[in-house]
PDB file of C-alpha atoms in Angstrom:
ATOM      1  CA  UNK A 143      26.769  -7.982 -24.884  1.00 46.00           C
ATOM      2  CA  UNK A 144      24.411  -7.012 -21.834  1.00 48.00           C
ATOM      3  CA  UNK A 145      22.725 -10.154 -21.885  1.00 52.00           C
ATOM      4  CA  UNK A 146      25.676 -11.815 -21.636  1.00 48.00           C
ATOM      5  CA  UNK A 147      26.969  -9.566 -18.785  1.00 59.00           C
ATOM      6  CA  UNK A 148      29.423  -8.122 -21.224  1.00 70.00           C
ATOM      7  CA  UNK A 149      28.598  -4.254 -19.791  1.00 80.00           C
ATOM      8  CA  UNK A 150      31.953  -2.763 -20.594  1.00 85.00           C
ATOM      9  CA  UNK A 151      32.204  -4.422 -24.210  1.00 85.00           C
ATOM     10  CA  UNK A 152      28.757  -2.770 -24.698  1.00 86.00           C
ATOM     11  CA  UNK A 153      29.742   0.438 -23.527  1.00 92.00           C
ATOM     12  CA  UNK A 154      32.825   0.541 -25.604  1.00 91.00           C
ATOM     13  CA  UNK A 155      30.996  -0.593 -28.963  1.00 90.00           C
ATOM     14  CA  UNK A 156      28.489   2.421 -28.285  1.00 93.00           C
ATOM     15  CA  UNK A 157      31.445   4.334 -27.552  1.00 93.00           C
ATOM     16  CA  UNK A 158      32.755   3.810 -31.070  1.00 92.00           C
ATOM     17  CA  UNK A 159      29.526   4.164 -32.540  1.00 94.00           C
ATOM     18  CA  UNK A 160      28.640   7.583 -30.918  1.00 93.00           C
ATOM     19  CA  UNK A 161      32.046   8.642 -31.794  1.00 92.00           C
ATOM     20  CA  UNK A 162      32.128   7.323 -35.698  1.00 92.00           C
ATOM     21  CA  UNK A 163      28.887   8.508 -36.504  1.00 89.00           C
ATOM     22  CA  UNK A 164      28.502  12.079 -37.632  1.00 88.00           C
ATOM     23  CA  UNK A 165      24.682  12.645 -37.261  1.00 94.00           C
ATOM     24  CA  UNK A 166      23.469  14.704 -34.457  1.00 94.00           C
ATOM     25  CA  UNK A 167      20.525  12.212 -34.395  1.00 94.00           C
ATOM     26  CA  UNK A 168      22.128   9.221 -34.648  1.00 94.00           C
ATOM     27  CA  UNK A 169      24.609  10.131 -31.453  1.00 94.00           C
ATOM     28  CA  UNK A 170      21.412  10.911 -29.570  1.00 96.00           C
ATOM     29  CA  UNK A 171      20.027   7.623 -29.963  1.00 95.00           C
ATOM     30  CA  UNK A 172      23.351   5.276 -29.016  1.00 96.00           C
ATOM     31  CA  UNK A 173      23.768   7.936 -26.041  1.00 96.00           C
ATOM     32  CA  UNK A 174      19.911   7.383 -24.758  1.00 96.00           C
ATOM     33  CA  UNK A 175      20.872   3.406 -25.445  1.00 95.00           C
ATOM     34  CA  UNK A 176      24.611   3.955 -23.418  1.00 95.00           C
ATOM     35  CA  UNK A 177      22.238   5.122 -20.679  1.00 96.00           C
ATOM     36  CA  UNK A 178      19.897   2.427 -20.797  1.00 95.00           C
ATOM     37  CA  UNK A 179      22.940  -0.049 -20.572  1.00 93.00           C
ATOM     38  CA  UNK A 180      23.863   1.566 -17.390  1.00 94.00           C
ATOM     39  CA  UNK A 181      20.336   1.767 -15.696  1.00 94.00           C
ATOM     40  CA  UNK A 182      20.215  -2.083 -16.282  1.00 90.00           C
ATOM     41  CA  UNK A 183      23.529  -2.586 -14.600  1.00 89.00           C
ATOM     42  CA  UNK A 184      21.925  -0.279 -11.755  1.00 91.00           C
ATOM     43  CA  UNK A 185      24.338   2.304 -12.459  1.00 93.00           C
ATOM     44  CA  UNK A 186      21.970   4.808 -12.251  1.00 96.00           C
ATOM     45  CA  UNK A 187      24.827   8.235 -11.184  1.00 96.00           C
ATOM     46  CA  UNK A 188      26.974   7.338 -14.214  1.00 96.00           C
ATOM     47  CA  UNK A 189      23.686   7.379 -16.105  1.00 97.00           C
ATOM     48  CA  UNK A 190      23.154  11.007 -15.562  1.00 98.00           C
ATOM     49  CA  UNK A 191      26.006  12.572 -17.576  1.00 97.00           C
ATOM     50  CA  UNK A 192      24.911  10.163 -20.635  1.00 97.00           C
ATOM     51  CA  UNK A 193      21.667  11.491 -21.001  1.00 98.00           C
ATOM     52  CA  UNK A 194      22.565  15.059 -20.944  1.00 97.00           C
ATOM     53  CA  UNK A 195      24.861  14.044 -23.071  1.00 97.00           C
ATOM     54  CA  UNK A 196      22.100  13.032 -24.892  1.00 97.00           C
ATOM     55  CA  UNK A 197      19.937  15.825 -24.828  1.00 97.00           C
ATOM     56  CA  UNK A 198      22.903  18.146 -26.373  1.00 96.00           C
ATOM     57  CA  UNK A 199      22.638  15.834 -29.654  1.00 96.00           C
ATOM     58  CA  UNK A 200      18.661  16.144 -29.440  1.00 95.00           C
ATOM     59  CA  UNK A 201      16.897  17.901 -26.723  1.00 94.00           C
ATOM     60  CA  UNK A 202      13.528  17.390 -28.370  1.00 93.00           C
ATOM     61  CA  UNK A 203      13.403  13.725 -26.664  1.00 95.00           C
ATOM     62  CA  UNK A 204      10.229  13.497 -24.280  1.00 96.00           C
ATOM     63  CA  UNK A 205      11.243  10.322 -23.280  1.00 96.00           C
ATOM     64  CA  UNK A 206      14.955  10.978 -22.464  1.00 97.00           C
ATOM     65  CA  UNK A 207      14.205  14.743 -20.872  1.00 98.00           C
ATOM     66  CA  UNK A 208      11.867  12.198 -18.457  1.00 98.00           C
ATOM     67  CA  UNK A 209      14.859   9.726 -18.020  1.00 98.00           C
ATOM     68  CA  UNK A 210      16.818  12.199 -17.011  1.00 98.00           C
ATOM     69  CA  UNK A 211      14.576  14.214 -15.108  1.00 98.00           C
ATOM     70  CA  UNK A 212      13.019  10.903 -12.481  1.00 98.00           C
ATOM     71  CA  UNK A 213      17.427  10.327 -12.462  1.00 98.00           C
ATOM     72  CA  UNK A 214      17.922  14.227 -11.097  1.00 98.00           C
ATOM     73  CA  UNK A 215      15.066  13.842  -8.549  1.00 98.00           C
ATOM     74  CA  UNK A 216      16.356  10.824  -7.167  1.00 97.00           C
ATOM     75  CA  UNK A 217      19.673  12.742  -6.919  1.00 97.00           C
ATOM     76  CA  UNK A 218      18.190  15.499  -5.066  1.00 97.00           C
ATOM     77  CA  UNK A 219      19.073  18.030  -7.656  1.00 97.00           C
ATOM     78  CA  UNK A 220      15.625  19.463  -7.911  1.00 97.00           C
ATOM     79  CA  UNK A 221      15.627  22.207  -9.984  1.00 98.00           C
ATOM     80  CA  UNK A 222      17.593  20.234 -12.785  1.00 97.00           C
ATOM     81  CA  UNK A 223      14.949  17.768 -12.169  1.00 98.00           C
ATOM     82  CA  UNK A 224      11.804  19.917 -12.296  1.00 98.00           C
ATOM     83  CA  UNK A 225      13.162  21.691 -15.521  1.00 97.00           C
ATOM     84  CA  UNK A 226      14.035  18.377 -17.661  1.00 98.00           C
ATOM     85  CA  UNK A 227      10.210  16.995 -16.208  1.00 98.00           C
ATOM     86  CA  UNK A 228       8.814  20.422 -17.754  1.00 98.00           C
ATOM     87  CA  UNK A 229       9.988  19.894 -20.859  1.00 97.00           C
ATOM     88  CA  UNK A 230       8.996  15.783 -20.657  1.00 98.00           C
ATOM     89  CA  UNK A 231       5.712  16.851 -19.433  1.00 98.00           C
ATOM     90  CA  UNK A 232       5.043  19.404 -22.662  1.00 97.00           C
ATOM     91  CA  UNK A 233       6.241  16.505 -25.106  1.00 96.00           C
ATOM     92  CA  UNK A 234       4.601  14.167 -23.488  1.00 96.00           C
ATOM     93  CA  UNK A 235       1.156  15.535 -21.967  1.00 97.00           C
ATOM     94  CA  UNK A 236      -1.281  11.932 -22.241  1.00 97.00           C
ATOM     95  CA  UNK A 237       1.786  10.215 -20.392  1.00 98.00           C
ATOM     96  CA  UNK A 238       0.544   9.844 -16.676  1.00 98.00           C
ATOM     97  CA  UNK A 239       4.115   8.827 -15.981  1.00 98.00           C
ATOM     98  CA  UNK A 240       5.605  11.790 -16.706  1.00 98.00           C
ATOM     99  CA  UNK A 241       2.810  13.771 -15.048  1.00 98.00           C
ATOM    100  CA  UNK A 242       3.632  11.677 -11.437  1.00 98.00           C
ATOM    101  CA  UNK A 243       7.075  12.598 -12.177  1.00 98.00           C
ATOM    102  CA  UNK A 244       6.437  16.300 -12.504  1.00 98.00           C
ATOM    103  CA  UNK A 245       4.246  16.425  -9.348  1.00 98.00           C
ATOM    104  CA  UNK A 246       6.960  14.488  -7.373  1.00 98.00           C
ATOM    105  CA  UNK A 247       8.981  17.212  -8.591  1.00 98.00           C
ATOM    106  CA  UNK A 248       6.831  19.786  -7.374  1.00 98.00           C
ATOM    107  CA  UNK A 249       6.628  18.077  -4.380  1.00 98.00           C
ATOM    108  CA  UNK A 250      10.310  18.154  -3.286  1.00 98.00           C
ATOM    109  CA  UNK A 251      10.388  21.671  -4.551  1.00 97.00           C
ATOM    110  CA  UNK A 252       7.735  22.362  -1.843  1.00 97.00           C
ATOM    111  CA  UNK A 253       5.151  23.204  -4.187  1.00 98.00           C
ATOM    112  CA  UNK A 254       2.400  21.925  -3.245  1.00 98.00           C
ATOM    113  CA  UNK A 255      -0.288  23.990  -5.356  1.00 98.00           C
ATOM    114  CA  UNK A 256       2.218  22.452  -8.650  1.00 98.00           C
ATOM    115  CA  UNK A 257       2.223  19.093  -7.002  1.00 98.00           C
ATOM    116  CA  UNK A 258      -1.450  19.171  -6.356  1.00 98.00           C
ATOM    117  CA  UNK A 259      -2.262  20.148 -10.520  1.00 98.00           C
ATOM    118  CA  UNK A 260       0.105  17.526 -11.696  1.00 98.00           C
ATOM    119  CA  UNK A 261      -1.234  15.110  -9.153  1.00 98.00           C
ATOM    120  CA  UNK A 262      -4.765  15.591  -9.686  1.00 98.00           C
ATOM    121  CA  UNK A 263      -3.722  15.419 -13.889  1.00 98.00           C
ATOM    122  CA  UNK A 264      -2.437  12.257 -13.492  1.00 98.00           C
ATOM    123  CA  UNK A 265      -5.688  10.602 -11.957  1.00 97.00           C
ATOM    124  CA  UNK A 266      -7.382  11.476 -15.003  1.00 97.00           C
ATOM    125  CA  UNK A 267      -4.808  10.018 -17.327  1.00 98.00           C
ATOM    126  CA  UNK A 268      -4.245   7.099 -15.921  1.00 97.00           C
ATOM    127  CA  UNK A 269      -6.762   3.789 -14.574  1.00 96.00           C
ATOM    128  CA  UNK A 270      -3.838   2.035 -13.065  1.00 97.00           C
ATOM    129  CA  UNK A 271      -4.182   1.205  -8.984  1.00 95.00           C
ATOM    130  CA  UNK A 272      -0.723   2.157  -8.371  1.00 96.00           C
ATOM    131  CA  UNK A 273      -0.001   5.246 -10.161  1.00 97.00           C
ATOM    132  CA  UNK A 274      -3.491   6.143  -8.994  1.00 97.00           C
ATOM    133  CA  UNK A 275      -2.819   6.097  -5.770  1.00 96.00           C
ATOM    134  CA  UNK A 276       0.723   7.706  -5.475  1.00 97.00           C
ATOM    135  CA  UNK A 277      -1.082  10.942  -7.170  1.00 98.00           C
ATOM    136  CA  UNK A 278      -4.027  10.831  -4.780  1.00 97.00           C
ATOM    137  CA  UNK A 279      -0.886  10.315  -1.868  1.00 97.00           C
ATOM    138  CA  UNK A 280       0.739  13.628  -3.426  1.00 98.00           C
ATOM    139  CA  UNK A 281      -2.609  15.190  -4.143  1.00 98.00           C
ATOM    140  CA  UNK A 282      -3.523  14.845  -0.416  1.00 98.00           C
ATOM    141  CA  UNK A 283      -0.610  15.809   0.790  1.00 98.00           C
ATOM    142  CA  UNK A 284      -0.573  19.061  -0.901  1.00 98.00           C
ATOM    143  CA  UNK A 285      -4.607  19.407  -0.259  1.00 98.00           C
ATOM    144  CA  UNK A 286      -2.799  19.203   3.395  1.00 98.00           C
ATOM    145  CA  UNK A 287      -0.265  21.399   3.365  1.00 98.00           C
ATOM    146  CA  UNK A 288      -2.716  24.042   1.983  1.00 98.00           C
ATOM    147  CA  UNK A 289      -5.027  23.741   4.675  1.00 98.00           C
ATOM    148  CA  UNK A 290      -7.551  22.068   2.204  1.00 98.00           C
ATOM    149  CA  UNK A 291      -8.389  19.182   5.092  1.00 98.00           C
ATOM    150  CA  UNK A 292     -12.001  18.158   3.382  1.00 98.00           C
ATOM    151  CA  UNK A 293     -10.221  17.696  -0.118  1.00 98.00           C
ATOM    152  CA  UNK A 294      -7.508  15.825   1.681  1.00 98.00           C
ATOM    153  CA  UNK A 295      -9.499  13.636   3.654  1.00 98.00           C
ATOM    154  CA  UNK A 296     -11.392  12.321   0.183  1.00 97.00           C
ATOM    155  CA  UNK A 297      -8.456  11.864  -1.287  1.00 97.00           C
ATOM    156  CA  UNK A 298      -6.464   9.806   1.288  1.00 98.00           C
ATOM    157  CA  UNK A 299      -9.211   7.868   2.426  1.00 95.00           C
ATOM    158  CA  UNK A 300      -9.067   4.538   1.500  1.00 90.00           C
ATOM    159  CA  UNK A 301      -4.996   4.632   1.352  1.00 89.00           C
ATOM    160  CA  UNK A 302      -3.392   1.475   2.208  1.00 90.00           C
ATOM    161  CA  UNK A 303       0.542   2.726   2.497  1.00 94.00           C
ATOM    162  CA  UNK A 304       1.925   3.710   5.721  1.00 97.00           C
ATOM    163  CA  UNK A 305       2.703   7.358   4.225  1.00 97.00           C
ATOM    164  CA  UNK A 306      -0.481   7.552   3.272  1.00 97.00           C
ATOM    165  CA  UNK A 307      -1.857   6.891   6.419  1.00 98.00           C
ATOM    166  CA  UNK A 308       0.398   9.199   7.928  1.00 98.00           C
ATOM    167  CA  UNK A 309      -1.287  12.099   6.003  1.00 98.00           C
ATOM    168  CA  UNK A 310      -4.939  10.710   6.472  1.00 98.00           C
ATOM    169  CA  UNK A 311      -4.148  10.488  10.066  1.00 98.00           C
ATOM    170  CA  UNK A 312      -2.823  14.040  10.156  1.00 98.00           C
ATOM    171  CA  UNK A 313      -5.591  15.044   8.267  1.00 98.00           C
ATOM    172  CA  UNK A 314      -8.152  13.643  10.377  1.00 98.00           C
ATOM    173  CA  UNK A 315      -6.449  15.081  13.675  1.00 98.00           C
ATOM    174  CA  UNK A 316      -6.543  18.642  11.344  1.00 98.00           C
ATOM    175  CA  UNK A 317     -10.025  18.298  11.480  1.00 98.00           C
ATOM    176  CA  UNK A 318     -10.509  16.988  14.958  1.00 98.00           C
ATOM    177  CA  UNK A 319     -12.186  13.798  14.076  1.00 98.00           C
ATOM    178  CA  UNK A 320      -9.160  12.602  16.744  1.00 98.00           C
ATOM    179  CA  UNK A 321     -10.795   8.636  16.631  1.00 97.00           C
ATOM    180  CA  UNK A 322     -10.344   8.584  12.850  1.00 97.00           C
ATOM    181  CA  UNK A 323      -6.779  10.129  13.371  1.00 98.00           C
ATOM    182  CA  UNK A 324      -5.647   7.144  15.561  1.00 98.00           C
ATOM    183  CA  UNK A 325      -7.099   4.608  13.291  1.00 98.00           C
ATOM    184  CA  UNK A 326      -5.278   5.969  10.708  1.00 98.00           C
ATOM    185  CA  UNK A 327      -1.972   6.456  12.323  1.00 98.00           C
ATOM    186  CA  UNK A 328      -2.353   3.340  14.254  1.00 98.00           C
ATOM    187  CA  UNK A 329      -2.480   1.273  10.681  1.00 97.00           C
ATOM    188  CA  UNK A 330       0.566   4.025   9.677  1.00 98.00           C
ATOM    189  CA  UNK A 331       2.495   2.820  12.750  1.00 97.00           C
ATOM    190  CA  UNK A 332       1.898  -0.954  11.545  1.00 97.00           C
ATOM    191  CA  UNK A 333       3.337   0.105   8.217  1.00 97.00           C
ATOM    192  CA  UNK A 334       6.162   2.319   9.140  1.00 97.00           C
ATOM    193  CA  UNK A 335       7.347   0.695  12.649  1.00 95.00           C
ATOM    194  CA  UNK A 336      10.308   2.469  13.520  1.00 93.00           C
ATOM    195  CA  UNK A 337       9.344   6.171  12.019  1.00 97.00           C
ATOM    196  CA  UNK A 338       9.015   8.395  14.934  1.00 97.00           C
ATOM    197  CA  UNK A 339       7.186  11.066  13.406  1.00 97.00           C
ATOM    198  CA  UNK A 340       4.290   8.474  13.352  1.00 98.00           C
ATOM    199  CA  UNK A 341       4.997   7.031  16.756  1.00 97.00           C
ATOM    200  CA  UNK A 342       4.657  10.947  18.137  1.00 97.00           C
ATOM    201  CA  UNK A 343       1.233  11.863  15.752  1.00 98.00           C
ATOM    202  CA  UNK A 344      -0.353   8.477  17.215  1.00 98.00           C
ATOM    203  CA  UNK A 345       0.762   9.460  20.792  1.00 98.00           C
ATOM    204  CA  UNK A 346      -0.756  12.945  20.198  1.00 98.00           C
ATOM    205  CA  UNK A 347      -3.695  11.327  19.111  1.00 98.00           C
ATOM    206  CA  UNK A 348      -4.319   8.620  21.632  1.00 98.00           C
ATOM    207  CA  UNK A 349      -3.903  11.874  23.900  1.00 98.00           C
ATOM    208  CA  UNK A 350      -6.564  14.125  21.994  1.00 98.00           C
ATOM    209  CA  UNK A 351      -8.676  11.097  22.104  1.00 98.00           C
ATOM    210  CA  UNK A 352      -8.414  11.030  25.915  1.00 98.00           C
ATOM    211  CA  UNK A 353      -6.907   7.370  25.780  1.00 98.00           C
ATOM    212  CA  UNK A 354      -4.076   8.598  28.336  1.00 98.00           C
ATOM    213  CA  UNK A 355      -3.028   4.728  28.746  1.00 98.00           C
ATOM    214  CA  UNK A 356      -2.153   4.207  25.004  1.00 98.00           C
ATOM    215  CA  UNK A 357      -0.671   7.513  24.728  1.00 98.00           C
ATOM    216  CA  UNK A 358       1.713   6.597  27.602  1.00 98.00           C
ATOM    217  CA  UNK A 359       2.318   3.328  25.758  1.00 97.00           C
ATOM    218  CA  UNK A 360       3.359   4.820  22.862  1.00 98.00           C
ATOM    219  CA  UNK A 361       5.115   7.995  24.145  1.00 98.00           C
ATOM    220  CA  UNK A 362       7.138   5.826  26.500  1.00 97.00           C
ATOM    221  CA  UNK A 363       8.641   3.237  24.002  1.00 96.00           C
ATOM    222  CA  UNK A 364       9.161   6.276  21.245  1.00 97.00           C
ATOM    223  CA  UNK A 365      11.406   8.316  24.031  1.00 97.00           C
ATOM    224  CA  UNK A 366      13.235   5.348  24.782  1.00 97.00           C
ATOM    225  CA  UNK A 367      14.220   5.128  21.550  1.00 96.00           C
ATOM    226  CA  UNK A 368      14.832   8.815  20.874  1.00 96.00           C
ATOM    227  CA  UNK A 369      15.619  10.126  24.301  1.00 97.00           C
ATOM    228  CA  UNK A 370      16.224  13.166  22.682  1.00 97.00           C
ATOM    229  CA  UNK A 371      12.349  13.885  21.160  1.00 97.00           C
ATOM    230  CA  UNK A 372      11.599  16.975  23.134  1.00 97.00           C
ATOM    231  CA  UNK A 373       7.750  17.350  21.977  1.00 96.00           C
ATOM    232  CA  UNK A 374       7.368  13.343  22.916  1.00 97.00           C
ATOM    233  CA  UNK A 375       8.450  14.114  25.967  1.00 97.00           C
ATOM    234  CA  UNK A 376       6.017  16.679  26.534  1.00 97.00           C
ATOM    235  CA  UNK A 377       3.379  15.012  25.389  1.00 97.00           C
ATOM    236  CA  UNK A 378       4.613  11.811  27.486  1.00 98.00           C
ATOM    237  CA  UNK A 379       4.363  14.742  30.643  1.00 97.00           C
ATOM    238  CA  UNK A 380       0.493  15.048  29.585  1.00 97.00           C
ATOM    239  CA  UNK A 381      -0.237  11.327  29.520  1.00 98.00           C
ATOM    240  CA  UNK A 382       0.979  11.044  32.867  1.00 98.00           C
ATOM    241  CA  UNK A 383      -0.289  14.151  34.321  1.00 96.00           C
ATOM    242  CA  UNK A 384      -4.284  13.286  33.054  1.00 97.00           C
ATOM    243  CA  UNK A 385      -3.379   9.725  34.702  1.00 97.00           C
ATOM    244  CA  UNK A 386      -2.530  11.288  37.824  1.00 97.00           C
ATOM    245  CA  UNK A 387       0.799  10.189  38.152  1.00 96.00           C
ATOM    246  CA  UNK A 388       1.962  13.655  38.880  1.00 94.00           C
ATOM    247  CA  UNK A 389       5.636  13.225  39.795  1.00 96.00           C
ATOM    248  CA  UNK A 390       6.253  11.716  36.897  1.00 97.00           C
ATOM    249  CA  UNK A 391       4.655  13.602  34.469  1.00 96.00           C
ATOM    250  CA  UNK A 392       6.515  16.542  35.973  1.00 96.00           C
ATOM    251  CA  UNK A 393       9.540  14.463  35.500  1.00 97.00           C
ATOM    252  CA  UNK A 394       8.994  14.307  31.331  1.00 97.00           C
ATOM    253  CA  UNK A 395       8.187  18.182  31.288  1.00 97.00           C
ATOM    254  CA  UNK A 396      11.031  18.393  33.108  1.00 97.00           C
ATOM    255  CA  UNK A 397      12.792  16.371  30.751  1.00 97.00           C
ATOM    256  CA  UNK A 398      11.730  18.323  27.558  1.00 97.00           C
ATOM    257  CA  UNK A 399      12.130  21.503  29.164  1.00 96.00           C
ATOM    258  CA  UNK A 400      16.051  20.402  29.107  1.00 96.00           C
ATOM    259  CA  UNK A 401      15.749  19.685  25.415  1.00 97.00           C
ATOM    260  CA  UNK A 402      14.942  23.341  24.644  1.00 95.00           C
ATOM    261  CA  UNK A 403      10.896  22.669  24.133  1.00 95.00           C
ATOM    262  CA  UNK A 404       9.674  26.109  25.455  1.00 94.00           C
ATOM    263  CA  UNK A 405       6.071  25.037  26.454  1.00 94.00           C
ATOM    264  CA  UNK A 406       6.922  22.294  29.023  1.00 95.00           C
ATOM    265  CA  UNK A 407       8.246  25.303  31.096  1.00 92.00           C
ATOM    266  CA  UNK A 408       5.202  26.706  31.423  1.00 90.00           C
ATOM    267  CA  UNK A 409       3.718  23.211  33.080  1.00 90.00           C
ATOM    268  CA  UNK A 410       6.607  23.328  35.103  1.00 88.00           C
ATOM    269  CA  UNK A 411       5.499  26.625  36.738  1.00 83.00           C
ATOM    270  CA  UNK A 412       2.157  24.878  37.440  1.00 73.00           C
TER     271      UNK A 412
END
């Protein structure tokens, strides 16, 4: 019936089956398969409620607690989440899949010594390039977030993706190697055009690298598009100010000063 495009038919018949059939084991499985019907017609809410339906026949499954679980975290219901990948991640502890899962998890739970175990688990259970480098992205972010800079930098160099980049460009700045920050968040920016947060850490970092003119650049085309970025503002005010352009630069503090960003009013008073 699903290869046909039959979905409801297919639903119904498992439907019947789930409801004719009196083992508890038997349920479990045509549940898990109702679910799998509705993750291939990318209804992946309605799948939700089927596999904890699932789990109350059999809540032994690995494979459905993971299901469910990677469903959860994509619906922000992280706790649900993390406890379903738990229990995946105990039946199932050679599967790096479930072990990325888990450390997303941990992740979005703001975790980040969790995320950084699972993370660092999965590189060692799996040799594929892409699951390899989303743990080494989670594992460096966490290494970040801890203040662990040197472990961060090794693990995010090398990274290709734009959030990636974003982290070994924050990273770098962290440890004031400021040229290896803009590198990085000038590849980032290629990535991830239109993220501000990007746009600001590669103004910041043209400015700690003392290239004023790109940091104006930057800073002027990311306020014009988000008039209302206080800090960008500020930093815009420095660019300015270290190019002499002092009206102007007193302008931006100005500017963020109006925004609510308390330290432009001290370069105001200068």
């Amino acid at each position: 019936f699903v290869d046909q495009k039959l979905v409801g038919r297919a639903l119904s018949e498992l439907d019947r089956g789930i409801q004719q059939n009196p083992k508890a084991s038997e349920k479990a499985r045509l549940t898990f398969k109702k679910a799998q019907v509705l993750l291939a017609a990318n209804r992946r809410q309605a799948a939700i409620p089927v596999l904890a339906q699932s789990l109350k026949y059999d809540p032994s499954s690995g494979l459905v607690q993971y299901q469910y679980g990677k469903l959860l975290l994509e619906a922000q219901q992280t706790d649900r989440a993390l406890a379903a990948l738990k229990v995946a991640a105990r039946k199932n502890p050679k599967s790096a899949e479930v072990s990325l899962a888990l450390a997303f998890a941990y992740d979005a739970k703001n975790n980040p010594a969790e995320a950084y175990k699972a993370a660092v688990a999965t590189t060692k259970l799996t040799r594929d390039p892409a699951l390899t480098a989303s743990a080494n992205l989670l594992a460096g972010k966490a290494a970040y977030v801890s203040k662990q800079y040197a472990i961060a930098k090794r693990l995010l160099e090398g990274a290709t993706g734009g959030e990636a980049l974003t982290w070994l460009g924050l990273t770098n700045f962290a440890l004031k190697d400021y040229p290896g920050a803009v590198k990085a968040l000038e590849a980032a920016a290629i990535a991830l055009p239109t993220n501000a947060v990007v746009q600001s850490n590669l103004g910041a970092s043209y400015l700690a690298a003392k290239q004023f003119s790109e940091a104006q650049n930057v800073l002027e085309g990311l306020v014009k598009r988000n008039p209302k970025y206080s800090e960008a503002w500020y930093n815009l005010g420095w660019a300015l100010r270290n190019l002499s352009r002092d009206a102007e630069a007193r302008a931006a503090f100005k500017k963020a000063s109006n925004l609510g960003y308390a330290p432009a009013r001290k370069e105001l008073r200068n």
